[in-house]
Tab-separated table of N, CA and C in Angstrom:
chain	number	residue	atom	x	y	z
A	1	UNK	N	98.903	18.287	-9.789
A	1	UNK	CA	98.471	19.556	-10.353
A	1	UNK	C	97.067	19.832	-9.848
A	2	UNK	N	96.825	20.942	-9.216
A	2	UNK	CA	95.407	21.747	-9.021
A	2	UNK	C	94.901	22.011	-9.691
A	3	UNK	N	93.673	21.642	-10.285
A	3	UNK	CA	92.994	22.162	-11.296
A	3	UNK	C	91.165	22.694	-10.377
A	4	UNK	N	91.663	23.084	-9.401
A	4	UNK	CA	89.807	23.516	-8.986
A	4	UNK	C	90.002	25.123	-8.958
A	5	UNK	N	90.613	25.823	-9.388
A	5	UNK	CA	91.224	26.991	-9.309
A	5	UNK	C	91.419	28.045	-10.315
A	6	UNK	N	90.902	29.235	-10.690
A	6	UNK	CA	90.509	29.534	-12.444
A	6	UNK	C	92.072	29.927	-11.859
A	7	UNK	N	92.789	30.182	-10.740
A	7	UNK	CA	94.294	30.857	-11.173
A	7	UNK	C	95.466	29.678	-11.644
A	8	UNK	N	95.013	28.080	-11.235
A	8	UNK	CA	95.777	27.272	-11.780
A	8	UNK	C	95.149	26.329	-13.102
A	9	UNK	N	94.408	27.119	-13.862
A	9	UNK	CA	93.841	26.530	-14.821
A	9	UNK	C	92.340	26.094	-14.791
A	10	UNK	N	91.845	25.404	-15.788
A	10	UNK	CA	90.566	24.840	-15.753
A	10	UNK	C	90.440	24.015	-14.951
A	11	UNK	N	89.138	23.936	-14.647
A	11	UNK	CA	88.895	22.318	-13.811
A	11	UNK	C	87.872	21.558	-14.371
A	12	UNK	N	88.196	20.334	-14.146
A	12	UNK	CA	87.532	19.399	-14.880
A	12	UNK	C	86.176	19.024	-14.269
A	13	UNK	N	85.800	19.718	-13.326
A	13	UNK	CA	84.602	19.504	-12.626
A	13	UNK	C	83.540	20.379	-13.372
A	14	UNK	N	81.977	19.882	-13.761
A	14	UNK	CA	80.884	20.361	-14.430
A	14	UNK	C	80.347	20.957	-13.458
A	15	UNK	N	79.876	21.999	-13.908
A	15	UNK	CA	79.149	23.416	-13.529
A	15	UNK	C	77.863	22.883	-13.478
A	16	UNK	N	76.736	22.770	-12.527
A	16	UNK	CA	75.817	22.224	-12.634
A	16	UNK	C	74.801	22.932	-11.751
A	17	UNK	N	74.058	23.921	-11.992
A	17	UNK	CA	72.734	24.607	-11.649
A	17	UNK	C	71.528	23.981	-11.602
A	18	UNK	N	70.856	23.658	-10.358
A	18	UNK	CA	69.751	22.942	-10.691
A	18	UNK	C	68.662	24.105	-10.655
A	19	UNK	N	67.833	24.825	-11.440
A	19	UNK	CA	67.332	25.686	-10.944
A	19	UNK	C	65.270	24.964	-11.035
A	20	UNK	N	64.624	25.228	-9.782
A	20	UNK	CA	63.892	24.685	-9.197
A	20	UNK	C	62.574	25.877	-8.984
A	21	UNK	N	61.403	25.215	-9.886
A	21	UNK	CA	60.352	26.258	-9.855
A	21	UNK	C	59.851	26.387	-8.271
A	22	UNK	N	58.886	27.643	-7.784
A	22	UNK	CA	59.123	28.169	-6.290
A	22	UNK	C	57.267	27.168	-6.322
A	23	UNK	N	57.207	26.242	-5.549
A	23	UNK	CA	55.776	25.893	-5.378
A	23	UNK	C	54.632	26.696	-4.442
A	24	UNK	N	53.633	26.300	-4.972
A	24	UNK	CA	52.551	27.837	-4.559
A	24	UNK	C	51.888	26.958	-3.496
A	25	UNK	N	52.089	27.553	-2.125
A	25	UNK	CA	51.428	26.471	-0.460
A	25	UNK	C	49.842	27.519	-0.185
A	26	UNK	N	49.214	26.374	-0.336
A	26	UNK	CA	47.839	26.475	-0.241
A	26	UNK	C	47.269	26.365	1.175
A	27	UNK	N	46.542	27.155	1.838
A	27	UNK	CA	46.587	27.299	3.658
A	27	UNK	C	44.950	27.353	3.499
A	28	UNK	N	44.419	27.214	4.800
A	28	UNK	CA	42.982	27.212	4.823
A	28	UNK	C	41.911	26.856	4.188
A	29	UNK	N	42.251	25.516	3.682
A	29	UNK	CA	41.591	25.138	2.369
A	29	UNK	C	40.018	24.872	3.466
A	30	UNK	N	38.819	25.600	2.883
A	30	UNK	CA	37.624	24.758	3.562
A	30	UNK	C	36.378	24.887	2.410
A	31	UNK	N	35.461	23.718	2.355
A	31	UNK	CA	34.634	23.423	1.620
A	31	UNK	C	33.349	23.336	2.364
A	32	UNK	N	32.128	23.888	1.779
A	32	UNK	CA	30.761	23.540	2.613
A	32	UNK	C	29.783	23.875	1.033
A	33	UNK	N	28.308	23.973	1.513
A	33	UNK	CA	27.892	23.793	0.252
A	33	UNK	C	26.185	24.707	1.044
A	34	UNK	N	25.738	24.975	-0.366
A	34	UNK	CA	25.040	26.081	0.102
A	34	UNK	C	23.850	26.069	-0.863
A	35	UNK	N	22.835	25.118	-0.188
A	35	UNK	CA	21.881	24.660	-1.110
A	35	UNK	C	22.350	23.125	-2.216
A	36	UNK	N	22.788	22.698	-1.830
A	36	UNK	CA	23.733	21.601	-2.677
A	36	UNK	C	24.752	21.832	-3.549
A	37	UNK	N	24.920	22.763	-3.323
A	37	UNK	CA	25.996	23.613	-4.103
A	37	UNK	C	27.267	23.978	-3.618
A	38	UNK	N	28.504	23.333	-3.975
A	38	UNK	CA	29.462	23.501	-3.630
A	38	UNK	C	30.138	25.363	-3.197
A	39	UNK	N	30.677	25.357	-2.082
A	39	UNK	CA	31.907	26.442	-1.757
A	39	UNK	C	32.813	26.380	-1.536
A	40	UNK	N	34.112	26.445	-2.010
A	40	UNK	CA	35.027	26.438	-1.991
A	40	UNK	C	36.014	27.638	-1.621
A	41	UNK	N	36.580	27.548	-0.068
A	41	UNK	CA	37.729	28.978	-0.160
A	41	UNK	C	39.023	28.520	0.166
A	42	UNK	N	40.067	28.898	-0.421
A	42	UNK	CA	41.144	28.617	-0.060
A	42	UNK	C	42.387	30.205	0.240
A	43	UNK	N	43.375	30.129	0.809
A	43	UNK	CA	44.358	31.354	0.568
A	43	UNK	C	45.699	30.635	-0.253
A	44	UNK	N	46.067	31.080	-1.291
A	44	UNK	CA	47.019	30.390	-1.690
A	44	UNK	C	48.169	31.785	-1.830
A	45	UNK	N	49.336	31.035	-1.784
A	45	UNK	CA	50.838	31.838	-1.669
A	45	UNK	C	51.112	32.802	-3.192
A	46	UNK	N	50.946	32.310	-4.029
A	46	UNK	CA	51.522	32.902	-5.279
A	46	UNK	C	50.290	32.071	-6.595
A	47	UNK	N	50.480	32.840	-7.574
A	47	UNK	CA	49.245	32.939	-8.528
A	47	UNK	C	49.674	31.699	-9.590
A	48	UNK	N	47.982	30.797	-9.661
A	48	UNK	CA	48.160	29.329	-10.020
A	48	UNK	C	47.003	29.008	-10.931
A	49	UNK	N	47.273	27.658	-11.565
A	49	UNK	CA	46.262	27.126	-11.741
A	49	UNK	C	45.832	25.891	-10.751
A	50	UNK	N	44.396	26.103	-10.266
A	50	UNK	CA	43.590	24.709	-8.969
A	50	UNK	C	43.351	23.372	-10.215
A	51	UNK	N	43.519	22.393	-10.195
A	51	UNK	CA	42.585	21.366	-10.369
A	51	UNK	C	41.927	20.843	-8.574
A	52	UNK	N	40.658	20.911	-8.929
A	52	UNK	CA	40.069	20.692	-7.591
A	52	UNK	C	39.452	19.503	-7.667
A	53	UNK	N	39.718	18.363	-7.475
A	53	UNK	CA	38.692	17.084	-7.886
A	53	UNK	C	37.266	16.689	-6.788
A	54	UNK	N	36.710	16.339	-6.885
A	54	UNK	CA	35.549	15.905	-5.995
A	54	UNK	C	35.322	14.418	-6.050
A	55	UNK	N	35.317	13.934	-4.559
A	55	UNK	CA	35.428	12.316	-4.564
A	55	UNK	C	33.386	12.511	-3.684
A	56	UNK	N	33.492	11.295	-3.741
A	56	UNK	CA	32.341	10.936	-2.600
A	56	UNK	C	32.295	9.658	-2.210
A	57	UNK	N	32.579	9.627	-0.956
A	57	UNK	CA	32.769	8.418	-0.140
A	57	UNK	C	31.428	7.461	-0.153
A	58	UNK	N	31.693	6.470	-0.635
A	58	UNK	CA	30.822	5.175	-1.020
A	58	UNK	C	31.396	4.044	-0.312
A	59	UNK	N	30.265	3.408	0.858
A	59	UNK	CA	30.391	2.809	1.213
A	59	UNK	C	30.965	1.192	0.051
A	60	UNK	N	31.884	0.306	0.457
A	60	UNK	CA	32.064	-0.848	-0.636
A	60	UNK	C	32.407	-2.233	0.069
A	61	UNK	N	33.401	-2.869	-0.697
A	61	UNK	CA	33.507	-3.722	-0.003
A	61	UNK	C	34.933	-4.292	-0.266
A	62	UNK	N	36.058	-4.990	0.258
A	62	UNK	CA	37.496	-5.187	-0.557
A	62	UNK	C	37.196	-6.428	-1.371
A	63	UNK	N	37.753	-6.483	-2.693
A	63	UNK	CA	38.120	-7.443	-3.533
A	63	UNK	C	38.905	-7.100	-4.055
A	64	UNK	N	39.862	-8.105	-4.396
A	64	UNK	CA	41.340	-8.868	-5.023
A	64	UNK	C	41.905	-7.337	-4.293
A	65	UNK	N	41.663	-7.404	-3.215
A	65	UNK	CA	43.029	-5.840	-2.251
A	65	UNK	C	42.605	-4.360	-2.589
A	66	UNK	N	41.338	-4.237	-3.361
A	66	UNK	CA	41.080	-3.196	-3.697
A	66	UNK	C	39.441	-2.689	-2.995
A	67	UNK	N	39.010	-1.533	-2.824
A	67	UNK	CA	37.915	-1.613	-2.448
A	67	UNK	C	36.631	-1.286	-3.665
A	68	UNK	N	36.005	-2.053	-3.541
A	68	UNK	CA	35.232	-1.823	-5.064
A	68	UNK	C	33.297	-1.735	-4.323
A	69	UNK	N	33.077	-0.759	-5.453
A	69	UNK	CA	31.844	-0.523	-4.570
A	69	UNK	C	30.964	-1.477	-5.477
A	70	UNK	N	30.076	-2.401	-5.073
A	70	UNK	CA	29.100	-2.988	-5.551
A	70	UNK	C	29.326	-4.517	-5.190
A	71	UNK	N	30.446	-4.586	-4.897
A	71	UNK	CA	31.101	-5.861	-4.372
A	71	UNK	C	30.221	-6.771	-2.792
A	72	UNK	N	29.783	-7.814	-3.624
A	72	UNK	CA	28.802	-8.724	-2.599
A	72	UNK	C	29.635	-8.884	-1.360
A	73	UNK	N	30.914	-9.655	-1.318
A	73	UNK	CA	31.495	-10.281	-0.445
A	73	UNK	C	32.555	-9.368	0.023
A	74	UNK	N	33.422	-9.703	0.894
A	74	UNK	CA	34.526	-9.326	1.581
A	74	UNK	C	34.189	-8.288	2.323
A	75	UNK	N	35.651	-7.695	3.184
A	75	UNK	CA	35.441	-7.029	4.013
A	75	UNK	C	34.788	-5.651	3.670
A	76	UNK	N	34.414	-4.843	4.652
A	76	UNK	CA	33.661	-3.605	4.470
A	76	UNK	C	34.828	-2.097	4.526
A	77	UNK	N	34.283	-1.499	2.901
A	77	UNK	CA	35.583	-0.338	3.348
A	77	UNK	C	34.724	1.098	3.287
A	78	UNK	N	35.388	2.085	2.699
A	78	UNK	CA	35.001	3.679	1.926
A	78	UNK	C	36.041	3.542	0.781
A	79	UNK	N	35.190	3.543	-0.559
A	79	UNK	CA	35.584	3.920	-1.840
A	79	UNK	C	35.526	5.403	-2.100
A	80	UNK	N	36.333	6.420	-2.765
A	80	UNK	CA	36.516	7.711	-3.073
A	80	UNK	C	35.736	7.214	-4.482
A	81	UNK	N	34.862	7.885	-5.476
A	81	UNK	CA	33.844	8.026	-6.212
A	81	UNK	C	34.501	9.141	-6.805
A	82	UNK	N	35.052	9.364	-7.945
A	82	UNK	CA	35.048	10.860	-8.378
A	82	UNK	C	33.650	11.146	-9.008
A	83	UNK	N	33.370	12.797	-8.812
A	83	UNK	CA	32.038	13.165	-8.692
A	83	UNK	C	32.635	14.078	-10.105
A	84	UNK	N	33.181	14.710	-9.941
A	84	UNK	CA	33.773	16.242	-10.906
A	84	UNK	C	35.252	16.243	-10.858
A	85	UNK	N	35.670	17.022	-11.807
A	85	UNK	CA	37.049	17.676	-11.787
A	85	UNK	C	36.859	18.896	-11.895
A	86	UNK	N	37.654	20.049	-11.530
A	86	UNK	CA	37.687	21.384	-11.864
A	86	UNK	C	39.023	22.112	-12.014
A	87	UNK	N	38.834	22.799	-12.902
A	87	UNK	CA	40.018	23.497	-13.180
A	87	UNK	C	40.075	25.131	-13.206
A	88	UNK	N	40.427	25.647	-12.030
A	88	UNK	CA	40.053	26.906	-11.557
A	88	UNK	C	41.237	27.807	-11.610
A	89	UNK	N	41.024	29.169	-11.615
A	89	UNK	CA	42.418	30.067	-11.562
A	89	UNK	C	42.281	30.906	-10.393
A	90	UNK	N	43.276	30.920	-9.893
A	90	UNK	CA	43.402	31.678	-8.575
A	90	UNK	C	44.483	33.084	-8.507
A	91	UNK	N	44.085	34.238	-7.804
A	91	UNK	CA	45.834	34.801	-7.661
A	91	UNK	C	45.906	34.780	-6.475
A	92	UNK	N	46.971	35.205	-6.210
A	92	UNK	CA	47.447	35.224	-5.042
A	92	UNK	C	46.699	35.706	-3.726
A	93	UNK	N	46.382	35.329	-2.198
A	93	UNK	CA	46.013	35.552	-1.747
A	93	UNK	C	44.742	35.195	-1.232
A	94	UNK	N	43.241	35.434	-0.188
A	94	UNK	CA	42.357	34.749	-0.314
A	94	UNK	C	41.076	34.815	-1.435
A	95	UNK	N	40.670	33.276	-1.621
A	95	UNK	CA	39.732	33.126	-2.925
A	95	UNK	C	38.488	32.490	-2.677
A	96	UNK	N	37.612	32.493	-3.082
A	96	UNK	CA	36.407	31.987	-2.937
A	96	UNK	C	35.820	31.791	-4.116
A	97	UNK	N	35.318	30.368	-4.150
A	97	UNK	CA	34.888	29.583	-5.642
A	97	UNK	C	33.466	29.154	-5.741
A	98	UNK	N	32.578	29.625	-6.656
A	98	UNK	CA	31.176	28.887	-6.574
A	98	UNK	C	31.393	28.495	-7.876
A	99	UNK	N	32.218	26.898	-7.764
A	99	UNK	CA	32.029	26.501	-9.270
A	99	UNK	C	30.480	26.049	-9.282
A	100	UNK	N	30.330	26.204	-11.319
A	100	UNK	CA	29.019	25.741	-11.889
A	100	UNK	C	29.063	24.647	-12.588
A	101	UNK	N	28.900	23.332	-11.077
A	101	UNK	CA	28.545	22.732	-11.460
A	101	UNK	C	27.100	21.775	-10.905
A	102	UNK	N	26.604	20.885	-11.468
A	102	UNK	CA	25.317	20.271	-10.890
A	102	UNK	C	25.060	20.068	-9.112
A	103	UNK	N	24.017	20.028	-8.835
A	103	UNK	CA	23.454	19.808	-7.246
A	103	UNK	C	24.112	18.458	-6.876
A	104	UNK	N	24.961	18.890	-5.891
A	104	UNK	CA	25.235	16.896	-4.923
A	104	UNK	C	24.310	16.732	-4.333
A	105	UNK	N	24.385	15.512	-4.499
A	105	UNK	CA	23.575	14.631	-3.629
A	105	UNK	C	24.091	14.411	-2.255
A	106	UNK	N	22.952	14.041	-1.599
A	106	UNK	CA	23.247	14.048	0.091
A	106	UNK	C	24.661	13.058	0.007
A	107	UNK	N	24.742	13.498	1.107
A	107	UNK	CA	26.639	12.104	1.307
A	107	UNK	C	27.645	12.676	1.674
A	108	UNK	N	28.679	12.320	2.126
A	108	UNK	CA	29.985	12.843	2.621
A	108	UNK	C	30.586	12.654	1.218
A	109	UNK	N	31.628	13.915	1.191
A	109	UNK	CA	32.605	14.419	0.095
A	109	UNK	C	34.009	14.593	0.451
A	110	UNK	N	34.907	14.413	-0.120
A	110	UNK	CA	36.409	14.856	-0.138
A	110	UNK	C	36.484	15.450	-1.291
A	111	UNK	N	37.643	16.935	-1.253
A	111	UNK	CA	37.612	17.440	-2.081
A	111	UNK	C	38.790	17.407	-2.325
A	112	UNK	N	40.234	17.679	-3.125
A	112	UNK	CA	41.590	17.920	-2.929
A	112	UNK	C	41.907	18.435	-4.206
A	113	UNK	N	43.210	19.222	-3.910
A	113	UNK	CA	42.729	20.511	-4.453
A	113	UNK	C	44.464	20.161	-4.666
A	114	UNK	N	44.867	20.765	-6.339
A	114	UNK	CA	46.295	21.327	-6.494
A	114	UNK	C	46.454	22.153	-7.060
A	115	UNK	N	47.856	22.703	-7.057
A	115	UNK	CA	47.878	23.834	-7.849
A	115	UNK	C	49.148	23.865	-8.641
A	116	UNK	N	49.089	24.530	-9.877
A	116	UNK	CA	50.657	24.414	-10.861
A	116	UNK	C	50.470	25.986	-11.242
A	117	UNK	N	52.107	26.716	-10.604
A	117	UNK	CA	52.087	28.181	-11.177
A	117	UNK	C	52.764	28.041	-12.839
A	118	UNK	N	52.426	29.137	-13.457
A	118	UNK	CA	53.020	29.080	-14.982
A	118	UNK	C	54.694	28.507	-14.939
A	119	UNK	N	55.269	28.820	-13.776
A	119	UNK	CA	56.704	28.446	-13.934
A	119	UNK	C	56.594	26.979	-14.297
A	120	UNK	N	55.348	26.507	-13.587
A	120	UNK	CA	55.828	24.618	-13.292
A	120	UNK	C	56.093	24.421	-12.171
A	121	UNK	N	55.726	25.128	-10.999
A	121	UNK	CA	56.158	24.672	-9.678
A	121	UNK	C	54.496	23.827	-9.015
A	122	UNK	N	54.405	22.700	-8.770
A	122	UNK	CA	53.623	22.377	-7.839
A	122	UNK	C	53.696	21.831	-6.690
A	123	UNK	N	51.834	22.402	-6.040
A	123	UNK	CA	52.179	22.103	-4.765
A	123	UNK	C	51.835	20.943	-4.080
A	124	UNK	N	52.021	20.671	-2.701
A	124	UNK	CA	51.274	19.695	-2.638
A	124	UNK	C	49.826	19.573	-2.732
A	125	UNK	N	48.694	18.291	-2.524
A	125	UNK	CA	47.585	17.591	-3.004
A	125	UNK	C	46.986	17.835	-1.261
A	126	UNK	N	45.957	19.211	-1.439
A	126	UNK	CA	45.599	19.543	-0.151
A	126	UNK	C	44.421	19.064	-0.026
A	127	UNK	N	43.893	18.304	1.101
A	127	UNK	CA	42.168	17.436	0.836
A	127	UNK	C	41.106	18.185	2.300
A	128	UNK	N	40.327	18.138	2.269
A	128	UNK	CA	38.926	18.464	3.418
A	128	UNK	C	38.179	17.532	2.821
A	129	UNK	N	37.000	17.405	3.754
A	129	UNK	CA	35.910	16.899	3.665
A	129	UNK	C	34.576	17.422	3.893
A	130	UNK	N	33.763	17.382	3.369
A	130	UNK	CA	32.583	18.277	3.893
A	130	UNK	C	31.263	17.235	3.588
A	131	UNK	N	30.113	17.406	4.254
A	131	UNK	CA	29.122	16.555	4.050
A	131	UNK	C	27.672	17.868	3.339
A	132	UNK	N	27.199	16.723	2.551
A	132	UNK	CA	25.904	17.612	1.542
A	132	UNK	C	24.861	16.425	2.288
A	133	UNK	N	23.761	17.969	3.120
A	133	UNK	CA	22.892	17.358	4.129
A	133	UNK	C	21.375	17.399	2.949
A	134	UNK	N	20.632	16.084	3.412
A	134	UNK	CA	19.212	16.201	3.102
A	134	UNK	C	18.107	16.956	3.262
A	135	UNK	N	17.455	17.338	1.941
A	135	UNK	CA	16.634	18.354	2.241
A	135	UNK	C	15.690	18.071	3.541
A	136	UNK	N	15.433	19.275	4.168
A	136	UNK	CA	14.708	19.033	5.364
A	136	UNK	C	12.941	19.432	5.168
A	137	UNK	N	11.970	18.506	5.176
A	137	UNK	CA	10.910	18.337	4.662
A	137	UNK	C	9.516	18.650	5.541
């Protein structure tokens, strides 16, 4: 007996919709800083919320497989430092951010940046790097 067929009856097979929020792709992400002060521009696809985190690369050293900054012995690495978190709103299209927050200090930075639209779709974890130069005296 056929049963995949509404003309030979029901079928015993489940109806199953996966329906899948649309994720928002973030293009041109670039960071520089302007007086020690972070800039942030990105173009993003469809209207989100950013968490933007801020690392700063610290020189360290590896122990027990990890790189830990303050560490006497072992080999020599770059530890990510979180500096800030931010939580920014964007719409659609290109944006430009002067978050308020405190002056960096001289040093190389990574920034990476996500985004979640109200549906629940996220995107991927987009990163740059930018360096905060010493005052020139």
């Amino acid at each position: 007996v056929y049963s995949g067929d509404s003309l030979y009856g029901a079928s015993r097979g489940a109806l199953t919709e996966v329906v899948t929020e649309i994720a928002p792709a973030i293009s041109h992400l670039r960071a520089r800083t302007i007086h020690r002060k972070l800039r942030l521009g990105l173009t993003i696809s469809l209207p989100a919320r950013l968490t933007a985190t801020i690392y700063r690369r610290v020189p360290g050293r590896t122990s027990r497989r990890n790189c830990r900054v303050g560490a006497k012995h072992g080999r020599k690495c770059v530890a990510l430092v979180r500096t800030a978190k931010l939580t920014l709103g964007a719409r659609r299209g290109t944006t430009t951010f002067q978050p308020r927050i405190r002056a960096l200090a001289p040093g190389r930075y990574v920034v990476a940046v996500r985004a979640v639209t109200l549906a629940g779709g996220r995107s991927k974890t987009y990163r740059t790097t930018f360096v905060v130069r010493a005052r020139r005296r």
